[in-house]
Structures are given as C-alpha cells and as structure tokens.
PDB file of C-alpha atoms and ligand atoms in Angstrom:
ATOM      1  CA  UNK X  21      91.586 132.215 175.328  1.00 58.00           C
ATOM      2  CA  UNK X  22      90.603 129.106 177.162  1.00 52.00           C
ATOM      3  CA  UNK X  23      89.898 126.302 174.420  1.00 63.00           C
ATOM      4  CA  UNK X  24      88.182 123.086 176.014  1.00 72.00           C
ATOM      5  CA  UNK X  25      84.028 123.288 176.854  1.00 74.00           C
ATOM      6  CA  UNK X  26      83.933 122.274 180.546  1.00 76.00           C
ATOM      7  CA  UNK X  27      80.919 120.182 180.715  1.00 76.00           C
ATOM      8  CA  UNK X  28      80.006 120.648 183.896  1.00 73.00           C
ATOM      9  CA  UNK X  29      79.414 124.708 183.438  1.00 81.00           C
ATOM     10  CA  UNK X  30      76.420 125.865 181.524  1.00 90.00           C
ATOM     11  CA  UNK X  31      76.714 126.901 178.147  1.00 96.00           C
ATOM     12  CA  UNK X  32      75.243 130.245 177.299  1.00 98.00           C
ATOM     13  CA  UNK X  33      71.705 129.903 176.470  1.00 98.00           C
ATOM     14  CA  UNK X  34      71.818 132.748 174.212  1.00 98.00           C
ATOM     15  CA  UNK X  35      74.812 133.575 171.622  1.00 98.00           C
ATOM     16  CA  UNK X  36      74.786 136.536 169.585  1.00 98.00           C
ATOM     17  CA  UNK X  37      77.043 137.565 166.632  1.00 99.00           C
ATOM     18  CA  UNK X  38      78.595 140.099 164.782  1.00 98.00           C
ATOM     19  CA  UNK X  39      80.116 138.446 161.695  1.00 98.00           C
ATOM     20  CA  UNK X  40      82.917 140.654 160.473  1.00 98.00           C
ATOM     21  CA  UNK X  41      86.006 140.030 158.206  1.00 98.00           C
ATOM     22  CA  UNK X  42      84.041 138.543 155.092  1.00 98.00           C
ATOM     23  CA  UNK X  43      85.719 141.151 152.989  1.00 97.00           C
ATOM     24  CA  UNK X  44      88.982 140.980 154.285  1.00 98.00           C
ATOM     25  CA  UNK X  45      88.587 137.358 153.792  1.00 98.00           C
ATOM     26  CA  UNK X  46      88.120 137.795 150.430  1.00 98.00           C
ATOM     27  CA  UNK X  47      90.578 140.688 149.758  1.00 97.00           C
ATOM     28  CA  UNK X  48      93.421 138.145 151.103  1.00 98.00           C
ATOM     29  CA  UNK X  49      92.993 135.794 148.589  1.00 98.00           C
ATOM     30  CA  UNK X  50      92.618 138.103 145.428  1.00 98.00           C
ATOM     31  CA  UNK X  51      88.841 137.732 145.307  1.00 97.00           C
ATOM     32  CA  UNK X  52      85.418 140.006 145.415  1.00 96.00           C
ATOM     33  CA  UNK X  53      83.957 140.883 148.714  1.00 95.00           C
ATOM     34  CA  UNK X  54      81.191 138.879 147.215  1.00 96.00           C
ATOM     35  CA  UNK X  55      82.813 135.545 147.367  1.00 97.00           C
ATOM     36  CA  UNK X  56      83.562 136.603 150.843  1.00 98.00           C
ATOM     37  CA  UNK X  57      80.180 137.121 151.920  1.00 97.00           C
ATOM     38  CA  UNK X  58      79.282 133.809 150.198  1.00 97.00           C
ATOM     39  CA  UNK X  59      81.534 132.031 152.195  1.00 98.00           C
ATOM     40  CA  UNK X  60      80.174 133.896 155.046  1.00 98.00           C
ATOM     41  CA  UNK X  61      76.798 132.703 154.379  1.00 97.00           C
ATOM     42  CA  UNK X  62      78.691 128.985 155.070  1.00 97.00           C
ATOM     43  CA  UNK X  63      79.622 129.544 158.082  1.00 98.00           C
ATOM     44  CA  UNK X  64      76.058 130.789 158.932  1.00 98.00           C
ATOM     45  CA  UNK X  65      74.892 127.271 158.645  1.00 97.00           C
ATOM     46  CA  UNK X  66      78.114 126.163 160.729  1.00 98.00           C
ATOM     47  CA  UNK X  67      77.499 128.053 163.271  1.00 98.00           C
ATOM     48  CA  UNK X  68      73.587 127.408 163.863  1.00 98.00           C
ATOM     49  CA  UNK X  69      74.441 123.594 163.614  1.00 97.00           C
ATOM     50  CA  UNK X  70      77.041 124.443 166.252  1.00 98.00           C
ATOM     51  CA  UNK X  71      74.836 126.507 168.145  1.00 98.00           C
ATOM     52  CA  UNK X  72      71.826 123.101 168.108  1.00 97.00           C
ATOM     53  CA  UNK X  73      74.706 120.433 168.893  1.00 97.00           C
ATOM     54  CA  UNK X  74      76.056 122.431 172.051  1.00 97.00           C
ATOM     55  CA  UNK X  75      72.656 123.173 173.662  1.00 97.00           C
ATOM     56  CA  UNK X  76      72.584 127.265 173.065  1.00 98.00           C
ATOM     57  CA  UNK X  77      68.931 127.823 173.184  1.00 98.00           C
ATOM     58  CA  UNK X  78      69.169 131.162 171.170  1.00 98.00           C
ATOM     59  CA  UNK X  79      71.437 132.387 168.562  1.00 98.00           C
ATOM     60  CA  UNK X  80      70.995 136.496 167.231  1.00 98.00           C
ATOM     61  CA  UNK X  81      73.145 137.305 164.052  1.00 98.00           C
ATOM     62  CA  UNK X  82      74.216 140.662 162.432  1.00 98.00           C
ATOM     63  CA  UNK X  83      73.574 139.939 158.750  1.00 98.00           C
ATOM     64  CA  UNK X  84      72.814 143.497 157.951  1.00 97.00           C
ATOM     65  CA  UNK X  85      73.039 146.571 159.709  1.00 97.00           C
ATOM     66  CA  UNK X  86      71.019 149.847 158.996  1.00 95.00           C
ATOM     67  CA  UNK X  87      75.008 151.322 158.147  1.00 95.00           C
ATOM     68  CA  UNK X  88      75.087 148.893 155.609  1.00 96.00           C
ATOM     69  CA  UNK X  89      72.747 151.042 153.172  1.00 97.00           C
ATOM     70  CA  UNK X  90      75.913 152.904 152.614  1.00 97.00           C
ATOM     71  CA  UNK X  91      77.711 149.987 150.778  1.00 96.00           C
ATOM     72  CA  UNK X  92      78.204 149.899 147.154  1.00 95.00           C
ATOM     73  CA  UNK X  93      74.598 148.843 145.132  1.00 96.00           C
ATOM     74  CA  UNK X  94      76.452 145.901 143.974  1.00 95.00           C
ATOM     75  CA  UNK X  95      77.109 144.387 147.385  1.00 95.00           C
ATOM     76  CA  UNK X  96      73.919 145.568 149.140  1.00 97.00           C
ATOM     77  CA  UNK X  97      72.248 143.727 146.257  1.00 96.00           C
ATOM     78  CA  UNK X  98      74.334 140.383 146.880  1.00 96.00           C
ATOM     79  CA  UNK X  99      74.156 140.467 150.417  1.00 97.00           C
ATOM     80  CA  UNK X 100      70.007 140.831 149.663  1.00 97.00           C
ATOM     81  CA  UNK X 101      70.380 137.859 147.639  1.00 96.00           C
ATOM     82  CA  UNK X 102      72.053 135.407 150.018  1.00 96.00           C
ATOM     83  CA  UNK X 103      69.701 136.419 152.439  1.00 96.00           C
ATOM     84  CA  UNK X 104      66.772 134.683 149.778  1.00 96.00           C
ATOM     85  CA  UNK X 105      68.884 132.134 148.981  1.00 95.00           C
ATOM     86  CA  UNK X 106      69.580 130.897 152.503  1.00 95.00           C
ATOM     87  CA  UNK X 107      65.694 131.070 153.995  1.00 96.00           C
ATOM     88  CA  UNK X 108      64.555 129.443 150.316  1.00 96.00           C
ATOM     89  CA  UNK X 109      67.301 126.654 151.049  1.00 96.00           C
ATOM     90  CA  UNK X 110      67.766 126.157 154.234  1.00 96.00           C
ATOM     91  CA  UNK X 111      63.908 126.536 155.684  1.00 97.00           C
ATOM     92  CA  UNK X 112      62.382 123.166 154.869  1.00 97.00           C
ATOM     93  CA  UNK X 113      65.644 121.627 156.968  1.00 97.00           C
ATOM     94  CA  UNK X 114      65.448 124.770 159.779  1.00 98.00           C
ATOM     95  CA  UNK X 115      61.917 123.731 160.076  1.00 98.00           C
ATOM     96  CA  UNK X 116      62.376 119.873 160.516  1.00 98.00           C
ATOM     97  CA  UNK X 117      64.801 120.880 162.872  1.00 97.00           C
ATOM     98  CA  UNK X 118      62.791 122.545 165.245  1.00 98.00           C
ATOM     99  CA  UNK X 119      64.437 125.804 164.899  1.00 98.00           C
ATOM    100  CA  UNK X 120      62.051 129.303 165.616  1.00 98.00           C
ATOM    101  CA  UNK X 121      63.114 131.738 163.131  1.00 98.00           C
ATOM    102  CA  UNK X 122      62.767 135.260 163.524  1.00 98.00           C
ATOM    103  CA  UNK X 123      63.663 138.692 161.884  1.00 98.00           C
ATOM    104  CA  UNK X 124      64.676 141.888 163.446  1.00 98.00           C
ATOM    105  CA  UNK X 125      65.130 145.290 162.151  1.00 97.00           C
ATOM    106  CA  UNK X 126      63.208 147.451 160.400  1.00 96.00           C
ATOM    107  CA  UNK X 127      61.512 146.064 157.669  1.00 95.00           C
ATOM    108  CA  UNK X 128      59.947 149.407 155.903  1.00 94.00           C
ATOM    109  CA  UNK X 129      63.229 149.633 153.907  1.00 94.00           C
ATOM    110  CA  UNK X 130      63.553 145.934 152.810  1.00 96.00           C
ATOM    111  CA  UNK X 131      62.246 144.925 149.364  1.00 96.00           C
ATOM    112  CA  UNK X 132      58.517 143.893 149.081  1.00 97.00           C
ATOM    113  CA  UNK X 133      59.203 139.849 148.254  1.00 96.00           C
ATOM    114  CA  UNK X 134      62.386 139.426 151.132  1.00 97.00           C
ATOM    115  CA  UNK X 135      59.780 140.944 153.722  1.00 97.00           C
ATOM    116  CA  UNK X 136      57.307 138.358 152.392  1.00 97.00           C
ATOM    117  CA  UNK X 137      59.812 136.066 152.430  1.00 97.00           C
ATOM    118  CA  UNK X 138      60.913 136.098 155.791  1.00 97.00           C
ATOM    119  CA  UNK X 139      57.294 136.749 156.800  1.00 98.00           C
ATOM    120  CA  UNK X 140      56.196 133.069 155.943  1.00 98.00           C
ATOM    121  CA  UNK X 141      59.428 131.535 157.276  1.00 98.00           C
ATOM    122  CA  UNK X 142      58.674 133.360 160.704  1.00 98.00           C
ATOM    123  CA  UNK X 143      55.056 132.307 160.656  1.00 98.00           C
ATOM    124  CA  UNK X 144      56.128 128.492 159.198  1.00 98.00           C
ATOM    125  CA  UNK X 145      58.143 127.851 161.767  1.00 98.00           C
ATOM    126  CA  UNK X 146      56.542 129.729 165.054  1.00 98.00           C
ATOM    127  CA  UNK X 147      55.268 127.403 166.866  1.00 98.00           C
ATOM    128  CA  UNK X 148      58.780 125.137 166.783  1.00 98.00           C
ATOM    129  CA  UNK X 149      60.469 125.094 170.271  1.00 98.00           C
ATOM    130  CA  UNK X 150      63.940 124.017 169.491  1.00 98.00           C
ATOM    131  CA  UNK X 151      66.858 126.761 168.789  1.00 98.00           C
ATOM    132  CA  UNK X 152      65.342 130.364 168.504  1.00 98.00           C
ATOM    133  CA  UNK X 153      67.582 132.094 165.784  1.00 98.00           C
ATOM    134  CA  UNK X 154      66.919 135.154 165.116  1.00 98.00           C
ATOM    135  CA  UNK X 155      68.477 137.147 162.015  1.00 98.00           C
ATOM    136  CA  UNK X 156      69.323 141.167 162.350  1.00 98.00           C
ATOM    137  CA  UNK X 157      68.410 142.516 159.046  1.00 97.00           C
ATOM    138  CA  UNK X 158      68.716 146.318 158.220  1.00 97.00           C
ATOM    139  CA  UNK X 159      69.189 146.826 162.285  1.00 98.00           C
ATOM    140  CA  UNK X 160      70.006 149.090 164.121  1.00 98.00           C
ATOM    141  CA  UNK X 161      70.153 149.500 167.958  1.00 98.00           C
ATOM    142  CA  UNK X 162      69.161 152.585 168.225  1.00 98.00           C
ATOM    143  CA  UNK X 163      66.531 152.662 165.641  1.00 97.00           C
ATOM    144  CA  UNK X 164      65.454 149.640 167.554  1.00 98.00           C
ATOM    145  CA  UNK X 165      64.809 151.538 171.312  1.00 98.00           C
ATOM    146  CA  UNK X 166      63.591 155.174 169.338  1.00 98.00           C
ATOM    147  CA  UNK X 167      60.970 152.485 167.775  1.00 97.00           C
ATOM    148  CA  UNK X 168      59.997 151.028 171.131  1.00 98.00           C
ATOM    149  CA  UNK X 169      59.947 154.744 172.491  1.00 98.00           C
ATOM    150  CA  UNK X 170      57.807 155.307 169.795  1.00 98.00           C
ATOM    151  CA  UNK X 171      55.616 152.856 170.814  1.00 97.00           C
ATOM    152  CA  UNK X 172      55.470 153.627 174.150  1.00 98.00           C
ATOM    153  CA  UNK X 173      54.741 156.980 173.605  1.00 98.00           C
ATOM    154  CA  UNK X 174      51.881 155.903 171.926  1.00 98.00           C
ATOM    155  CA  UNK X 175      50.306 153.981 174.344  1.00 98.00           C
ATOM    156  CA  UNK X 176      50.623 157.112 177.186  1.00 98.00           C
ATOM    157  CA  UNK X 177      48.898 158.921 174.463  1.00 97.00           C
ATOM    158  CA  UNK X 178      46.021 156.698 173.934  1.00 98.00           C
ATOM    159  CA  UNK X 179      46.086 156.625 177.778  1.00 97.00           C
ATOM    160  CA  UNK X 180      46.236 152.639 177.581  1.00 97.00           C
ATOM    161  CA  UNK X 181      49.541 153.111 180.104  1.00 97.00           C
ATOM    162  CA  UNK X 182      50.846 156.027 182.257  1.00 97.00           C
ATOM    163  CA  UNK X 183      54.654 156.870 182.778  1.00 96.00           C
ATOM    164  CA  UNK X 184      54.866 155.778 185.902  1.00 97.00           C
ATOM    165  CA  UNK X 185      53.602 151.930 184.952  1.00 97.00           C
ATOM    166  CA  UNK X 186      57.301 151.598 182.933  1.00 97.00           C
ATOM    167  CA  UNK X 187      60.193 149.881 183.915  1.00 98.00           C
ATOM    168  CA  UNK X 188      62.924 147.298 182.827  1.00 98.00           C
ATOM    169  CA  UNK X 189      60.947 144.518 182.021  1.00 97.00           C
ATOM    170  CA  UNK X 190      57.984 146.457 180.329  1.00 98.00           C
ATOM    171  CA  UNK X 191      60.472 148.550 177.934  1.00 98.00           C
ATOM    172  CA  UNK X 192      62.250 144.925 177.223  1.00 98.00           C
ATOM    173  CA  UNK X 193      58.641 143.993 175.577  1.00 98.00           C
ATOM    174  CA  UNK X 194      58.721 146.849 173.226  1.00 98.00           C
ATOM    175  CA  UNK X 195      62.017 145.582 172.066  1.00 98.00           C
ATOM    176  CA  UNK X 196      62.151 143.158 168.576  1.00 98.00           C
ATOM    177  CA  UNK X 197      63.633 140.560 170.924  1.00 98.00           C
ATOM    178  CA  UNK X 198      60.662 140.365 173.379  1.00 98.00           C
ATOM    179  CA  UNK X 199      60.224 136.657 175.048  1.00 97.00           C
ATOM    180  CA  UNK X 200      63.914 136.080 174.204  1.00 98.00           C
ATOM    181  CA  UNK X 201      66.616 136.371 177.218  1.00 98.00           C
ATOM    182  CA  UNK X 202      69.346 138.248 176.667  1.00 98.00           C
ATOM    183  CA  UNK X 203      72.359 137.351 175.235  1.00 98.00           C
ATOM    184  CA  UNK X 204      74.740 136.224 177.563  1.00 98.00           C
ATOM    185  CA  UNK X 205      77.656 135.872 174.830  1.00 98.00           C
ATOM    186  CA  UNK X 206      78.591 138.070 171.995  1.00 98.00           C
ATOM    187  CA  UNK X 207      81.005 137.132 169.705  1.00 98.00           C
ATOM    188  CA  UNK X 208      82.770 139.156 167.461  1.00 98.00           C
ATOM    189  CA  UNK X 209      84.770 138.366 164.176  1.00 98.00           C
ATOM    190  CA  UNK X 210      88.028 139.351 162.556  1.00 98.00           C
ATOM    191  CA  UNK X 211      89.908 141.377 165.748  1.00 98.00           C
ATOM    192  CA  UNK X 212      87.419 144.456 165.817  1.00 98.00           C
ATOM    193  CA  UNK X 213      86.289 145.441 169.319  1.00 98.00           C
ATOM    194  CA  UNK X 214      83.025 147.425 169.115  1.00 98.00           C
ATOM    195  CA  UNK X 215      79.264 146.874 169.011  1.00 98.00           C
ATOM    196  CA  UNK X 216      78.515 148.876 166.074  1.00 98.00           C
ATOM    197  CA  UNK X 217      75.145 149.255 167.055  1.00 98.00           C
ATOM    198  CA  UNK X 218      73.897 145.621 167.682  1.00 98.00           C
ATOM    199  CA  UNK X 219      71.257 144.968 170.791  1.00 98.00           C
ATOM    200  CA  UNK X 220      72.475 148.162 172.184  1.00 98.00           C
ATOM    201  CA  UNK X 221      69.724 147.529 175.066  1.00 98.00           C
ATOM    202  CA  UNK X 222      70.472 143.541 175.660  1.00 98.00           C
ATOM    203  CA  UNK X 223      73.866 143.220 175.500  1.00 98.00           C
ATOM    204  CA  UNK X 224      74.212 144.939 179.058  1.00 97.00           C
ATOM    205  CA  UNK X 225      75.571 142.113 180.702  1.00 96.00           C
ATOM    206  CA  UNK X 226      76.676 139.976 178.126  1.00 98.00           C
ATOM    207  CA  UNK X 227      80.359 138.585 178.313  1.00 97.00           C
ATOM    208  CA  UNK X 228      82.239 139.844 175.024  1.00 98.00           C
ATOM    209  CA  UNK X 229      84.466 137.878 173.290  1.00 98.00           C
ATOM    210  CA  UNK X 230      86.153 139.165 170.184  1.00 98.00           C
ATOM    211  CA  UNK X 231      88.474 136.632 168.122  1.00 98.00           C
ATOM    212  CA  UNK X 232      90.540 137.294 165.258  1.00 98.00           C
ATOM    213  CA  UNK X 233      89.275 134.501 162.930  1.00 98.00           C
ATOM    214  CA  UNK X 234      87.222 136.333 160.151  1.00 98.00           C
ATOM    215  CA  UNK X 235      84.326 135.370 160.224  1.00 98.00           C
ATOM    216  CA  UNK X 236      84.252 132.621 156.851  1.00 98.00           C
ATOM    217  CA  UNK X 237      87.006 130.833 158.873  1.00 98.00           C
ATOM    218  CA  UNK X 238      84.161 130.230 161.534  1.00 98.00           C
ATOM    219  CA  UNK X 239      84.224 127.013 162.440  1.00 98.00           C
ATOM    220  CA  UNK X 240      82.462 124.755 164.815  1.00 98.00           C
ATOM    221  CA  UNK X 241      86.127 124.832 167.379  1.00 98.00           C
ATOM    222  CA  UNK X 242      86.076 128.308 167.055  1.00 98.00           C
ATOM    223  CA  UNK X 243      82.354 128.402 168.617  1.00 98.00           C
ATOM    224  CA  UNK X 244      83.775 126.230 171.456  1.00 98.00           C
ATOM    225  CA  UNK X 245      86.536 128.481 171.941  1.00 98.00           C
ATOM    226  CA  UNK X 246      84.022 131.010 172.671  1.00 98.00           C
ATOM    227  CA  UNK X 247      81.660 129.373 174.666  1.00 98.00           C
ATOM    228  CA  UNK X 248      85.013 128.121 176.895  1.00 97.00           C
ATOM    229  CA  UNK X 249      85.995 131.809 177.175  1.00 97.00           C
ATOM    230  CA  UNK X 250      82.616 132.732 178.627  1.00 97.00           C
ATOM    231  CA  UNK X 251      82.911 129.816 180.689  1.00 96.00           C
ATOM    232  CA  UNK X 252      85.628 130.734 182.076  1.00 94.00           C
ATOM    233  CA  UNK X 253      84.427 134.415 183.220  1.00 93.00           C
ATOM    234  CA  UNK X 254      83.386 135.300 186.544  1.00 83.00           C
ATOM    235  CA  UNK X 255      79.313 136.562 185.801  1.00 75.00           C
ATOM    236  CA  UNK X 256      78.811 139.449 188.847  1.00 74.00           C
ATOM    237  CA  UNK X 257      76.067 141.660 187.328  1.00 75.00           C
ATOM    238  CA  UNK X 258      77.620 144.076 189.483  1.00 75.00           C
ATOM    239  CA  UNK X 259      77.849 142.078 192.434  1.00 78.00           C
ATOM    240  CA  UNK X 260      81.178 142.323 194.418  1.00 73.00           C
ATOM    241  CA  UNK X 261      83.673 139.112 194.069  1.00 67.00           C
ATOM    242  CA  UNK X 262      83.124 136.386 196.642  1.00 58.00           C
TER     243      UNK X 262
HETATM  244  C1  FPP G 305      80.749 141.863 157.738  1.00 97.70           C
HETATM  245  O1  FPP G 305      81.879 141.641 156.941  1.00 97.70           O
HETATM  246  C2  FPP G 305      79.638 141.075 157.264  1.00 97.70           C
HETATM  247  C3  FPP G 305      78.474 141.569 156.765  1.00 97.70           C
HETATM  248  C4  FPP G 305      78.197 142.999 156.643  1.00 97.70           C
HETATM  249  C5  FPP G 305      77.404 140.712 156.272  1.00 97.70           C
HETATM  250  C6  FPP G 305      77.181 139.415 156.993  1.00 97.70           C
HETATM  251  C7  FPP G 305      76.533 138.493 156.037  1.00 97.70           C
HETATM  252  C8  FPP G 305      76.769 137.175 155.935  1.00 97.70           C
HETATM  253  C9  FPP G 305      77.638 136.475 156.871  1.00 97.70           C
HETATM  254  C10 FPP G 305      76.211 136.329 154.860  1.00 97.70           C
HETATM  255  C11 FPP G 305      74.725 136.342 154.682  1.00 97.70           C
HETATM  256  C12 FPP G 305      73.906 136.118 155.902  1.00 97.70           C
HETATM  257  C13 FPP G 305      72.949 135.164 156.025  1.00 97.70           C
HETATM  258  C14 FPP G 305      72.082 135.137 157.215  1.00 97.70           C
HETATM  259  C15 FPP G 305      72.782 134.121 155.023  1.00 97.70           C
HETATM  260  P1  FPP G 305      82.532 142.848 156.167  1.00 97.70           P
HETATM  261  O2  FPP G 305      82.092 142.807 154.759  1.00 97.70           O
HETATM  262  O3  FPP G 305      82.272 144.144 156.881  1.00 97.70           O
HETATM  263  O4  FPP G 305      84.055 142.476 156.265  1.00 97.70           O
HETATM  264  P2  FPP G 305      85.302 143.470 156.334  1.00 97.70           P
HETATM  265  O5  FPP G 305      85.182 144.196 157.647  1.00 97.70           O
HETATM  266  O6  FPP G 305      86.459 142.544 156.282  1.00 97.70           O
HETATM  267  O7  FPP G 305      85.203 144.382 155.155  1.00 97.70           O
END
C-alpha cells in the first residue's frame, strides 16, 4: 500500500467506513468484545479529527448494521450505549466544530430516547457547513433502496410522478444520503473483503481499500495510508486507460 499523502492529488471528498475487528481486538488480549467496541468508539473520534485535518468533506460510518440485531442482548445493548454516550459527549465539541451530523438507517427499530437523541443532534447542528459525518445505525443497504422504492412507488401512486420521469439522479434523492456525493473511498477494517451491505447503491465507483489493522488500532497514519492508496489509483468510471 502506498504510505505518503501526495499533496498535490485531491483527497477524497467523501470517506466511508466499515469498522471491523473490535472483537477480535478484544479477544487478543483476553478481554470482552465490549472493551473492544469501547476502544472502537476511540478511534471514532480519531478518525473524524483525521477526516477535518486532511480536508475530507464527508465521512459515512458503519456503527450498526440491521445484521447486528442478531448479536447477543448484552452487546446490542452496549453498542446502544456508546452510541448515547458519544453524541451526549462529543456534540457540544462536533457542533463548535462545524461538523453536520446525520443518521442513517432505519429508525422504527431504535429505542424511543436514541431516536430523540440523534434527532436533536441532527437538527442542532444542520445548518453547520464544515465535515458532513454521517453515522449508519441499524442499516442496511438493501432495506435502504426497498425504502426508497417504497417511496417512489408512492409517489406514481398519488400520480405526483410517472415511471418514465425516474432516473439516476432522481432515485439518488430517495436515498438517506441525498445532497451527499458519493463516497469515493471505502475503507475496511481487520483484513475482511466484503460490503456487508453498506451503501449498496453509492459505493458504485468508490475505490476499496481493505487494511488489516482492526479497527481500535485506527489511527490517524492509518487514514493516510488510505487516502495515499486511493491516491494512487487510476479513477476510469469505465472509461478506457489513456
Ligand atoms: C465491528 O466489529 C464493529 C461493530 C459492529 C460496531 C462498530 C461500533 C463502534 C466502532 C463503536 C461505537 C460507534 C460510535 C459511532 C460511537 P466486530 O465486533 O464485528 O469485530 P469482529 O469482526 O472482530 O468480531
């Protein structure tokens, strides 16, 4: 993997990731998954400080996946509780900070005070222009397009659009991430090479970049290891080479 930013290519302006390896993290060192996903929540706050210091206009990140449900109680009910615990500590400094926050995923499922929760944090900090992060919670990228489908639908049925009127970009603005661009870097955690599921629709030509750190060993170098990777790919979009 190439390791040095080049300063003269653009950084990605949007940077999503799956954060994977928290338990194996733990399980290494003798300890609970918990303590991994604690550590986890760490490197959350490394990475969007990365993410604002490097100029990435957008960061997306997979804290909870609508597989997730299938986890043990305990851990479903820890991860929950992180979740509160970072937006009640960390909004007052996202919001000086300029940062946009946003949720997506279904939120039907959630409890009634984290949906409130992350309602107000969205709504405290929506006007703020600086880095857009947005946090995956109980997503799903299918669930996500069925949804938009869904909507769609809806509006042919009301007669407020025909079938013919959709496309690319109007199906985009059905999507959770609507007014975003997509990602043009994933990165994935701890040696796994899959999408399980995440922005099924907008990852179609991002550049992938899976690393084996787990993902509480994310650090700020390992960021610009990534962002030097995707630097250092040739972006086509199906073009032919020159
Ligand atoms: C994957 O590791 C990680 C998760 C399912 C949860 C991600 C959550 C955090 C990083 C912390 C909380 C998030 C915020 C936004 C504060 P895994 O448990 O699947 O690891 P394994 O594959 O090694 O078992």
């Amino acid at each position: 993997m190439s390791e040095l930013i080049q300063n003269a290519a653009p950084v990605p302006r949007h940077v999503a990731i799956i954060m994977d390896g928290n338990g194996r993290w733990a399980e290494a060192r003798g300890l609970r998954r918990i303590a991994g996903h604690r550590r986890g929540a760490d490197a959350v706050r490394t990475a969007v400080r990365g993410c604002q210091d490097l100029g990435v206009r957008c960061l997306t990140i997979y804290a909870f996946s609508s597989e997730n449900w299938k986890r043990p109680a305990v851990e479903i009910e820890y991860l929950m509780g992180l979740l509160r615990l970072y937006i009640e500590s960390e909004i007052e400094e996202l919001h000086s900070a300029n940062v946009k926050l946003r949720f997506i995923g279904n939120r039907t499922q959630l409890q009634d005070d984290i949906v409130a929760l992350i309602g107000q944090a969205e709504a405290l900090t929506i006007k703020n222009t600086g880095l857009a992060l947005s946090v995956a919670m109980n997503y799903g990228g299918r669930d996500e397009i069925v949804r938009a489908c869904q909507r769609i639908a809806t509006k042919v049925e009301l007669g407020e659009m025909t079938p013919v009127e959709l496309n690319e970009d109007r199906f985009a603005e059905e999507l959770e991430t609507f007014g975003l661009p997509d990602p043009d870097l994933l990165i994935r955690t701890s040696g796994e090479q899959r999408l399980s599921n995440f922005l099924l629709w907008q990852l179609a030509y991002a550049e992938l970049v899976f690393i084996d750190t787990l993902w509480p060993d994310f650090t700020l170098d390992t960021l610009r290891g990534a962002i030097a990777e995707y630097q250092s790919r040739d972006r086509r979009y199906g073009a032919s080479s020159a």
